[in-house]
C-alpha positions as semicolon CSV with decimal commas, in nm:
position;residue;x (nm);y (nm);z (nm)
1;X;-3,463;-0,836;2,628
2;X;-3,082;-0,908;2,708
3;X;-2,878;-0,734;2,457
4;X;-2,689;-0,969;2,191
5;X;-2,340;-1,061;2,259
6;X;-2,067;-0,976;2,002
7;X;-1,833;-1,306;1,946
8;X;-1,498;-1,287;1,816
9;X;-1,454;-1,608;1,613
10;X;-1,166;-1,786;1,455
11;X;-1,258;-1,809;1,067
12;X;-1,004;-2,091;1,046
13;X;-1,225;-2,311;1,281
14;X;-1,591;-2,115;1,279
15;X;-1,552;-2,165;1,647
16;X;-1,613;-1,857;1,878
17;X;-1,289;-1,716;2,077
18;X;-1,508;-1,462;2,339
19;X;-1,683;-1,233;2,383
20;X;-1,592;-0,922;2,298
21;X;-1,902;-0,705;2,372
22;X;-2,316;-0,633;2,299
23;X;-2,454;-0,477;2,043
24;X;-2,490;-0,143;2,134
25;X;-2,867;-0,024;2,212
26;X;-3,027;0,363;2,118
27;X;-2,891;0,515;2,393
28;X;-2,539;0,362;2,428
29;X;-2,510;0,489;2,058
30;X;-2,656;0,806;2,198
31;X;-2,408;0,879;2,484
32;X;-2,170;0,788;2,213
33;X;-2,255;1,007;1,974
34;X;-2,298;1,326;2,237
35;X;-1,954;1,228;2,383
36;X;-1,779;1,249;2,039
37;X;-1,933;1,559;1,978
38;X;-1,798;1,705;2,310
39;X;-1,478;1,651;2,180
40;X;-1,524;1,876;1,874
41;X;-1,356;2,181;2,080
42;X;-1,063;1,998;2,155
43;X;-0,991;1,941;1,790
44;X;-0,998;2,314;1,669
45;X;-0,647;2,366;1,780
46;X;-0,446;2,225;1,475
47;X;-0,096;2,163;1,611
48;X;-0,313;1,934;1,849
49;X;-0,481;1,724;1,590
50;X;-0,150;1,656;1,409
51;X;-0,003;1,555;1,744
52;X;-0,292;1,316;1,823
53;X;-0,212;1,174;1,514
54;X;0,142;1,109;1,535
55;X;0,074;0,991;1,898
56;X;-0,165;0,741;1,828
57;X;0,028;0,613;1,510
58;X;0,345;0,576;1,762
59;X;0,164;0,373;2,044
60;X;-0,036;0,147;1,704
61;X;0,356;0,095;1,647
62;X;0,422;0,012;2,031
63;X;0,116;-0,234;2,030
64;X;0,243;-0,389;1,684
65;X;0,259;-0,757;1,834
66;X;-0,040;-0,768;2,020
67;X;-0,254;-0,638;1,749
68;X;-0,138;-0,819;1,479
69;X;-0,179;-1,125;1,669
70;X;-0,517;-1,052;1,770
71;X;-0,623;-0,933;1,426
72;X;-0,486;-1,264;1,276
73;X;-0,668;-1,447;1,521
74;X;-1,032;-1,299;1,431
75;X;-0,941;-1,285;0,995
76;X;-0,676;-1,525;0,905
77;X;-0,467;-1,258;0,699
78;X;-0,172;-1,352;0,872
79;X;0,124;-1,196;1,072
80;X;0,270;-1,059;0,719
81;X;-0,003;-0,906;0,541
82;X;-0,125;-0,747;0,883
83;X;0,219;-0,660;0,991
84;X;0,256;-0,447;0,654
85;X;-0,100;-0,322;0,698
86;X;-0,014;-0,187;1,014
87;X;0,279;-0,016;0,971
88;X;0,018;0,157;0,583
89;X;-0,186;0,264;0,828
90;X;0,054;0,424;1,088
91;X;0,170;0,638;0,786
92;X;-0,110;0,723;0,688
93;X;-0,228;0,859;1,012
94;X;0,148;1,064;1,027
95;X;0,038;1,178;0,661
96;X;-0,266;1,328;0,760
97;X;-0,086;1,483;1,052
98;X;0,118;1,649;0,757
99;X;-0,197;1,781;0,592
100;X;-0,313;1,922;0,879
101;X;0,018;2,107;0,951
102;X;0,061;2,230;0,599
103;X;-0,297;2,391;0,625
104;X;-0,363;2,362;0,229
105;X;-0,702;2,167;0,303
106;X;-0,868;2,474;0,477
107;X;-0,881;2,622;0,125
108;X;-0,829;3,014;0,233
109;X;-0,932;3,254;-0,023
110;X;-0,893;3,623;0,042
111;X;-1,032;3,885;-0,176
112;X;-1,083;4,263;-0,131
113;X;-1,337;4,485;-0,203
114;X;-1,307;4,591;-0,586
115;X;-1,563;4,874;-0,652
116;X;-1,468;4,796;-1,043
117;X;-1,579;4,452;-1,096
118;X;-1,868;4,416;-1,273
119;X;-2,069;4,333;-1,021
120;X;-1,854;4,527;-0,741
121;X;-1,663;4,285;-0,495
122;X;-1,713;4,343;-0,154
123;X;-1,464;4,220;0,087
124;X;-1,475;3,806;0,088
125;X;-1,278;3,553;0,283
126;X;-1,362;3,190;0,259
127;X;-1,214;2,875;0,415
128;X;-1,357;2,551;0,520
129;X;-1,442;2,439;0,890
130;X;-1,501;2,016;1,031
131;X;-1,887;1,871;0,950
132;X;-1,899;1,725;1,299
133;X;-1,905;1,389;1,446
134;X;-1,843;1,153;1,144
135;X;-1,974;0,777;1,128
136;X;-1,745;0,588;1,024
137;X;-1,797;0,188;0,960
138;X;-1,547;-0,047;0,945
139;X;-1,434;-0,252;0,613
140;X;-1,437;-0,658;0,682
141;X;-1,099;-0,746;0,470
142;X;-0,836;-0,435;0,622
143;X;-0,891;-0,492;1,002
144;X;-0,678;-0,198;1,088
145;X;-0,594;0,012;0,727
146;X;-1,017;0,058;0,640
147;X;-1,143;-0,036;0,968
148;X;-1,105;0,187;1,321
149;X;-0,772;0,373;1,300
150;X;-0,816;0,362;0,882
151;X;-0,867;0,635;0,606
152;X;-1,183;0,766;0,700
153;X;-1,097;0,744;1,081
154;X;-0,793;0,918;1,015
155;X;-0,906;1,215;0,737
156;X;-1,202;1,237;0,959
157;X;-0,972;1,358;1,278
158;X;-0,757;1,520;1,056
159;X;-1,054;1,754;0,933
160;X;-1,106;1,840;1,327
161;X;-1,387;1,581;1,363
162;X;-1,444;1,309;1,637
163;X;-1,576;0,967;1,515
164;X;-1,799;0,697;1,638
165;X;-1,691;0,350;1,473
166;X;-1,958;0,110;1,373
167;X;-1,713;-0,206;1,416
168;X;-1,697;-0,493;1,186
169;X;-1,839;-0,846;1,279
170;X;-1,520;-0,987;1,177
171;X;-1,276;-0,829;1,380
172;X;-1,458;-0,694;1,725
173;X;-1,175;-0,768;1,942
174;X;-0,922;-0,597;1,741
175;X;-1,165;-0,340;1,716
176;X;-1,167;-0,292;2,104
177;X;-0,833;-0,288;2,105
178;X;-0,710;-0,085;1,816
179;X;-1,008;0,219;2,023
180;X;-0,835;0,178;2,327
181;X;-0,518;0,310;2,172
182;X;-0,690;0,567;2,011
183;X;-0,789;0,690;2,335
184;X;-0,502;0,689;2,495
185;X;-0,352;0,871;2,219
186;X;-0,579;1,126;2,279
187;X;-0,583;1,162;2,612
188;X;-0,212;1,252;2,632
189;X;-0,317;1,574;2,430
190;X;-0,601;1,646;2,667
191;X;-0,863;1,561;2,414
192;X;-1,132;1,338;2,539
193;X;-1,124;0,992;2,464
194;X;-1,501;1,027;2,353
195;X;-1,334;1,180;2,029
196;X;-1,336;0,768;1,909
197;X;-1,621;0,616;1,988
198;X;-1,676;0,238;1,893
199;X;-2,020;0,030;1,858
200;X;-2,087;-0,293;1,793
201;X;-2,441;-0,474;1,625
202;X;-2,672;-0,428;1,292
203;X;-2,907;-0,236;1,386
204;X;-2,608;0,010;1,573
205;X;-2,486;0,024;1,194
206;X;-2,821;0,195;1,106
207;X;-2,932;0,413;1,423
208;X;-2,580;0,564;1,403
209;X;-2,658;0,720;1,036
210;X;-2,997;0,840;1,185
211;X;-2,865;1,003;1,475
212;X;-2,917;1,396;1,441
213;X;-2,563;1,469;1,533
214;X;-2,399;1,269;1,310
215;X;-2,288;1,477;1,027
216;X;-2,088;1,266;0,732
217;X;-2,051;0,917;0,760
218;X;-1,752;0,708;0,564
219;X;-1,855;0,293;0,426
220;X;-1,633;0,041;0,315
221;X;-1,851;-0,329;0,231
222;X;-2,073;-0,452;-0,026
223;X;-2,327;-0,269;-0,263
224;X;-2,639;-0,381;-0,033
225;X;-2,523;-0,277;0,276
226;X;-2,366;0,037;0,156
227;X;-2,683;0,124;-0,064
228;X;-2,898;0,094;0,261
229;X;-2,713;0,330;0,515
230;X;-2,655;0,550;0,176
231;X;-3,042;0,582;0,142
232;X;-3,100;0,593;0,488
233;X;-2,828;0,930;0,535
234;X;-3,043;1,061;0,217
235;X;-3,402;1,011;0,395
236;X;-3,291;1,203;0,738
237;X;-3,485;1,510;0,818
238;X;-3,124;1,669;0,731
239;X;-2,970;1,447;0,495
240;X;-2,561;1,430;0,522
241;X;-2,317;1,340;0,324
242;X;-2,222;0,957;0,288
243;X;-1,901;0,893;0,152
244;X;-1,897;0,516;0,067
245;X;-1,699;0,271;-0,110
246;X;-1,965;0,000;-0,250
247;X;-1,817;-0,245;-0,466
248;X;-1,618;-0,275;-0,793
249;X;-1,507;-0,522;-1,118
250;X;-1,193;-0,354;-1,138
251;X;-1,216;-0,472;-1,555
252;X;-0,840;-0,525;-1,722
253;X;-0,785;-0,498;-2,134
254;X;-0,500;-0,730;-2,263
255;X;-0,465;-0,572;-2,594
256;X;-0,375;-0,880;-2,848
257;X;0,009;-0,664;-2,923
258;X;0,050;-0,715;-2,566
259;X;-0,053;-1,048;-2,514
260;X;0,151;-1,141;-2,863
261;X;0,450;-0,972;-2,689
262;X;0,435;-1,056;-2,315
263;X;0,145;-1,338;-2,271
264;X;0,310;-1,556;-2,000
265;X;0,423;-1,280;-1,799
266;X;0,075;-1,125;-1,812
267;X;-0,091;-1,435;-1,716
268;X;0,144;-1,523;-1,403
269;X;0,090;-1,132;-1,300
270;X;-0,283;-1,159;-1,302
271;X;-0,306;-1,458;-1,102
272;X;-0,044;-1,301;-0,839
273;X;-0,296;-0,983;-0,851
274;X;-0,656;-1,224;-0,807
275;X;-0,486;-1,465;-0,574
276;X;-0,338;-1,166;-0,320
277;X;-0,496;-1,203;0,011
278;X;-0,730;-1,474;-0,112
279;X;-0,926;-1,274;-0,382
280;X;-1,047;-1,028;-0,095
281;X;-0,889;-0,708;-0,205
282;X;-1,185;-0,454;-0,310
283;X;-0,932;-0,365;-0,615
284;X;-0,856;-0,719;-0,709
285;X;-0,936;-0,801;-1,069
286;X;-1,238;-0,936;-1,136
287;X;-1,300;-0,927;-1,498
288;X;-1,008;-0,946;-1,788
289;X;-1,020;-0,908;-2,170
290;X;-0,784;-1,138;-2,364
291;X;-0,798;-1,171;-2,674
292;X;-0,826;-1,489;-2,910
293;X;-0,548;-1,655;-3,053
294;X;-0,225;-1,740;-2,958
295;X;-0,121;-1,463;-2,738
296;X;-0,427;-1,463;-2,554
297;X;-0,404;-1,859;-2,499
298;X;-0,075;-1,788;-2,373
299;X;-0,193;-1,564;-2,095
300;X;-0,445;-1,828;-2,022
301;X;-0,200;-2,129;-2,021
302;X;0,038;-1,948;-1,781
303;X;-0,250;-1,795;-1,553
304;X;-0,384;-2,140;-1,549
305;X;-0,058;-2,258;-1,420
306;X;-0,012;-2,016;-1,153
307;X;-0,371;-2,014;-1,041
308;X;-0,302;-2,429;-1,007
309;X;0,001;-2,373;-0,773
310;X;-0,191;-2,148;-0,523
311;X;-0,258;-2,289;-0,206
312;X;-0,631;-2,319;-0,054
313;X;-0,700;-2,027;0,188
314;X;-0,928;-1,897;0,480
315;X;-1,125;-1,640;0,371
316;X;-1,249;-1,373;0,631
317;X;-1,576;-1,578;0,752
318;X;-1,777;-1,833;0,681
319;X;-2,043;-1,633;0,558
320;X;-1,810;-1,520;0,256
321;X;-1,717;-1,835;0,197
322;X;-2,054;-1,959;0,147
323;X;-2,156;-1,712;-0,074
324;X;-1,794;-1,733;-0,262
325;X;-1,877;-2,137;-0,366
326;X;-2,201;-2,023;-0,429
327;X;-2,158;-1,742;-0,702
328;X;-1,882;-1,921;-0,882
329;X;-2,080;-2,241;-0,899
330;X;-2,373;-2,048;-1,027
331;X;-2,146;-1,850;-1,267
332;X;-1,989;-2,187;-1,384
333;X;-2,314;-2,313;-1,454
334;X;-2,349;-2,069;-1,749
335;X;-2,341;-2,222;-2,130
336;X;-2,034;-2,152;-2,253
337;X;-1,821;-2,074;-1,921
338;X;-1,508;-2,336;-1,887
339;X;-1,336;-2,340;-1,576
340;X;-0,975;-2,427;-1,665
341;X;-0,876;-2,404;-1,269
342;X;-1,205;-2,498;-1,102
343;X;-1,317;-2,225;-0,778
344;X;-1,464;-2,345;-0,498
345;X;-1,427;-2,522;-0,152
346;X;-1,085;-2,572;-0,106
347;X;-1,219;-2,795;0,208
348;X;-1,410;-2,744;0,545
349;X;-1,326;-2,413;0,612
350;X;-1,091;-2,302;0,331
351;X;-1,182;-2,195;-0,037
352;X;-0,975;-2,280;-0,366
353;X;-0,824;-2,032;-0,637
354;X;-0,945;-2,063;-0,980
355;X;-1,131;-1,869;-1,286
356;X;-1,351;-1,844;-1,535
357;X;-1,323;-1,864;-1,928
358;X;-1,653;-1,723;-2,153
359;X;-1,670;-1,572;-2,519
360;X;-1,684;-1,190;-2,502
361;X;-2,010;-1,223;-2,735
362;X;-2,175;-1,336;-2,457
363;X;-2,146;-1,019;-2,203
364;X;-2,205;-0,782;-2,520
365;X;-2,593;-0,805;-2,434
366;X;-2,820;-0,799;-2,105
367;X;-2,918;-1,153;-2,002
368;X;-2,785;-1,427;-1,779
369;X;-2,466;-1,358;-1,828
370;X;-2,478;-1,034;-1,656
371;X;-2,394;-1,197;-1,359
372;X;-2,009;-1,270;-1,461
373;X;-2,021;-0,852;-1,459
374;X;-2,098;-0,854;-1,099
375;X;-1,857;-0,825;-0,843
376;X;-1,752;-1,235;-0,681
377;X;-1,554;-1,179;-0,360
378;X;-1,315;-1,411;-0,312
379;X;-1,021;-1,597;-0,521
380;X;-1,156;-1,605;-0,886
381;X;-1,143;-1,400;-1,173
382;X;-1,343;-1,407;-1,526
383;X;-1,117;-1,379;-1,889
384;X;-1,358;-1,313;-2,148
385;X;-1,162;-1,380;-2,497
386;X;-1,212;-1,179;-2,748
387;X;-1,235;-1,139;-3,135
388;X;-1,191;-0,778;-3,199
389;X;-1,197;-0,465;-3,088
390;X;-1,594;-0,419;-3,150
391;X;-1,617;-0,670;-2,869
392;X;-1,424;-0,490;-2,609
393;X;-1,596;-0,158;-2,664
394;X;-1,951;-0,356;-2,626
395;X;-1,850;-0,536;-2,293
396;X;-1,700;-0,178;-2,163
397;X;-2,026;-0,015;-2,221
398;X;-2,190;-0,267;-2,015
399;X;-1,955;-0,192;-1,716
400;X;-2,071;-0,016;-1,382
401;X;-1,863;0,252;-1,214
402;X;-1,506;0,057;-1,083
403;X;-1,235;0,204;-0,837
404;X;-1,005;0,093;-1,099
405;X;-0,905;-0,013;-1,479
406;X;-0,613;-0,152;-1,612
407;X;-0,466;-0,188;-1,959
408;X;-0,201;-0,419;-2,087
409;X;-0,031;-0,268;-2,349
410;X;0,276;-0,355;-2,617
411;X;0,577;-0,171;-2,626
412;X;0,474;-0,042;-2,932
413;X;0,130;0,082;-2,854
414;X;0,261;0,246;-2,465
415;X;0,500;0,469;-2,665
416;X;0,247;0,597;-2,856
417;X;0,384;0,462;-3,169
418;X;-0,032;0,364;-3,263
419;X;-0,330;0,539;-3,111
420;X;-0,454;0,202;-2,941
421;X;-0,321;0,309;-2,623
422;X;-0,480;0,635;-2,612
423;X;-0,799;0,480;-2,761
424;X;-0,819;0,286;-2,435
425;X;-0,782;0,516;-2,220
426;X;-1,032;0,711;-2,353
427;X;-1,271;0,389;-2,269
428;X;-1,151;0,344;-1,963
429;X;-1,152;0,656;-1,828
430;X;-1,531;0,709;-1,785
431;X;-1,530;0,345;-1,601
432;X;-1,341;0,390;-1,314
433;X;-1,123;0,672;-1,014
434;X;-0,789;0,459;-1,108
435;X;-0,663;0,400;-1,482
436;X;-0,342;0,216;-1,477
437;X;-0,125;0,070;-1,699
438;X;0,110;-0,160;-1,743
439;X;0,029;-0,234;-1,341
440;X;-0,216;-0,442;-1,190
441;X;-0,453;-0,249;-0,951
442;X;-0,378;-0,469;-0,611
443;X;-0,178;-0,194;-0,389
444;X;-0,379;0,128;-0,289
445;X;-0,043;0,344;-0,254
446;X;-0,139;0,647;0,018
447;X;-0,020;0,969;-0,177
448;X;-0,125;1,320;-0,234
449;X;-0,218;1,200;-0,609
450;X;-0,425;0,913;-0,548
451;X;-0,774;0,806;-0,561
452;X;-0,954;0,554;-0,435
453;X;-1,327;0,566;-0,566
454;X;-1,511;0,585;-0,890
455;X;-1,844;0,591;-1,047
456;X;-2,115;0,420;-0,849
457;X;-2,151;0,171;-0,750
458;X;-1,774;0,183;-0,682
459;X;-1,873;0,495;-0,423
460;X;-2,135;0,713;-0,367
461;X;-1,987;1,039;-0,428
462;X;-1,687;1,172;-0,608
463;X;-1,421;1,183;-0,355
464;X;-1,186;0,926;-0,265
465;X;-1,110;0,741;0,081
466;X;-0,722;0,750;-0,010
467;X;-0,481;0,988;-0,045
468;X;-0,463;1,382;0,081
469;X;-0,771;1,465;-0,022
470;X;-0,910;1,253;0,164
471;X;-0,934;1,464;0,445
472;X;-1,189;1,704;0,226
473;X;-1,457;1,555;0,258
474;X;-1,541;1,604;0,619
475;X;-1,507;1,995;0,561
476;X;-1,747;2,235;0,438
477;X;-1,689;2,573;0,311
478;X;-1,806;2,893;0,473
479;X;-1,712;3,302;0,359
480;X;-1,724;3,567;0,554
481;X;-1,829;3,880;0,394
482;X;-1,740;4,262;0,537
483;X;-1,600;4,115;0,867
484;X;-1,437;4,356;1,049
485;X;-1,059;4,200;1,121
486;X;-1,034;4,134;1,467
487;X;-1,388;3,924;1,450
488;X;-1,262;3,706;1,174
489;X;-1,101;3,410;1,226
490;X;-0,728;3,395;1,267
491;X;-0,693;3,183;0,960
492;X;-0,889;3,460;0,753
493;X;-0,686;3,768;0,866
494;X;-0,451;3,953;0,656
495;X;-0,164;3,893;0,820
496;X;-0,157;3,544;0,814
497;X;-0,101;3,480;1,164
498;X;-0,113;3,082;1,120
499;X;0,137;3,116;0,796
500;X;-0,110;2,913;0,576
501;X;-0,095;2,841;0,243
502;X;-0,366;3,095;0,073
503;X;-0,505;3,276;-0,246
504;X;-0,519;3,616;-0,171
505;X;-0,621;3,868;-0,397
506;X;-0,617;3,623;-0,696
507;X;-0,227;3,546;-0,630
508;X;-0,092;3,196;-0,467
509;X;0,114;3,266;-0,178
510;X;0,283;2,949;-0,018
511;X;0,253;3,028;0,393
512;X;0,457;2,959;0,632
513;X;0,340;2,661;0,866
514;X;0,598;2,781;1,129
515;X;0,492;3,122;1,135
């Protein structure tokens, strides 16, 4: 049977562009696989993989126009938004290049024999070395930032291992595209262009987890996709790690000070935050805590203002947007749920901004109403008003594991001045990777500090997909244990040949990259 052919369609139509490929069979994943893991030896050298990086960032740069057109073309983001994400995700592949300079993610630890300890020491030196070829798979709403030059693509190189790409449906063509440069950035370091490997199809998706040379593999998408190639890397012979980002509420708590003090310009932020690329930002806010009374009805009248002035929008295909008119008419459908800007189709192929209104009371217990604590993709957002703080501790104990949490506090209570703010904290905390406040969570900033994960369902494990750290989760750690110096390697030797950062002997020492 003819393999099936991969379309690149135009969500603002539905109509297909081209064809971009097939879905890949068993043994085009194979060859794939085997030809990323011949380029494993190119990547030991360091100063090559942070070259690579900076390369392929540069030519991304080169390519800005043709890429952002074509990406537009396949998701409807549009040149802005995609022009921005491009230029997030060239720095983040120069960060990583930094990380990999620096060295600090090997984790060297040096200790000497120490015939006193109780038990004796002998001599130990432990770093961390590259899992192998990772499987990555591409995110539907960030066509080039969480897709096949994104976080996991880039961390994952950074750690010294090649990737095969499960492209998103979405955005094949950009896919193709954003692979070639890839290539090409790593063919002008002599690494082989195998290192990024790119497959298209379902069942690829699944038969790339399964694959016995695979060794991590990185998710961005829903809960039920993620859930199945999670359980899937869990039921190999040799399970590996899966490092995915699932799906999240993102909850917000408008404390009534701060909606007394600040309602209106709570309300207009919110909808800004909901409405940013229509609603399909894994972070946007899907679940808010206002209280009663004035303030509260404040927030609502100006969110319900802003919300109305938002234009109808394309989301990413019309899959989505089915299922996006489907979950808020089903959630509207609830007793007690108002719509005070109705969420829906916006038209043929476009969907309308809008949320939801319901009584806290009614999320306090299990029941139909569990489904407004469910994650809707798309332009809408739920305010659940409530009567005290009773009510907001009972709807936050309800709450599954979020990439973030956001509180909305007074002046008053974010000085410290009353121990609301800390209170809240101390709720939120448990919930969610990212507490902010004062902030709304929209805007994944790529920093040494951040992270982007949580609890599960908002990712499977406990490291994040954003940030420095990023880059630790394709390692694993080995020691070496009475190795006579000239077998060790060079990173483990006392002299420090490489100038890396290092404990040795229970002391920090800072390296010297240039050494």
């Amino acid at each position: 049977m003819a393999a099936a052919p991969v379309w690149s369609v135009d969500p603002r139509t539905g109509k297909q562009r081209e064809q971009v490929a097939v879905e890949a069979t068993a043994d085009e994943i194979d060859r794939a696989v085997r030809a990323a893991g011949d380029a494993v030896a190119a990547l030991a050298d360091r100063a090559v993989r942070a070259a690579f990086l900076r390369t392929a960032a540069d030519l991304l740069e080169e390519a800005e126009g043709h890429l952002v057109e074509a990406a537009d073309a396949e998701t409807a983001l549009g040149p802005v938004r995609l022009t921005g994400e491009l230029a997030r995700t060239c720095y983040q592949l120069r960060s990583c290049a930094d990380i990999v300079d620096e060295g600090a993610f090997l984790g060297v630890v040096i200790d000497h024999p120490d015939a006193t300890a109780t038990p004796p020491v002998p001599d130990l030196r432990r770093y961390k070395i590259p899992l192998g070829v990772v499987a990555v798979y591409a995110a539907s709403n960030f066509p080039f930032a969480f897709s096949v030059p994104g976080g996991d693509t880039a961390s994952a190189l950074a750690a010294g291992c090649p990737v095969v790409v499960k492209a998103h449906p979405d955005h094949p063509a950009t896919s193709e595209l954003v692979a070639s440069v890839l290539r090409r950035a790593a063919a002008r370091h002599g690494v082989p262009e195998g290192v990024v490997g790119l497959v298209h199809g379902f069942d690829a998706g699944v038969e790339l987890v399964k694959h016995p040379l695979v060794s991590g593999a990185g998710f961005t998408g829903s809960v039920r996709g993620g859930r199945a190639l999670f359980d899937a890397a869990a039921a190999r012979p040799v399970p590996i790690p899966f490092h995915g980002e699932l799906g999240s509420l993102n909850p917000v708590v408008v404390t009534e000070a701060a909606a007394a003090e600040r309602g209106e310009r709570i309300g207009t932020g919110l909808a800004g935050s909901m409405t940013l690329g229509v609603g399909q930002f894994c972070v946007k806010p899907g679940l808010v805590l206002a209280p009663e009374g004035a303030g509260g009805d404040r927030l609502v009248k100006s969110l319900t203002e802003a919300v109305s002035d938002t234009e109808a929008g394309v989301l990413l295909d019309h899959r989505m947007r089915d299922n996006f008119v489907a979950g808020v008419r089903e959630r509207a459908e609830l007793p007690d749920v108002e719509s005070p800007v109705t969420p829906g189709a916006g038209g043929e192929h476009t969907v309308s901004a809008g949320f939801l209104t319901v009584p806290a009371a009614r999320l306090a217990e299990a029941g139909a109403y569990d489904l407004l604590l469910e994650e809707c993709f798309g332009p809408v957002t739920v305010v659940a008003r409530y009567a005290d703080d009773v009510e907001i501790t009972a709807v936050l104990s309800r709450l599954p594991g979020n990439l973030t949490a956001t509180v909305q506090l007074s002046t008053a209570e974010a000085a410290g001045e009353s121990g609301r703010g800390a209170e809240l904290l101390a709720e939120l905390t448990p919930l969610a990777g990212r507490v902010l406040v004062d902030g709304w969570p929209t805007g994944v900033a790529v920093a040494p500090a951040q992270h982007h994960g949580g609890p599960y369902p908002a990712a499977t494990s406990t490291s994040t997909s954003v940030g420095g750290t990023a880059v630790e989760r394709w390692l694993r750690p080995v020691a070496y244990q009475n190795t006579p110096e000239p077998l060790l390697p060079p990173e483990l030797r006392d002299a420090n040949p490489l100038g890396l950062p290092r404990r040795y002997d229970g002391r920090l020492e800072q390296g010297n990259p240039e050494s």
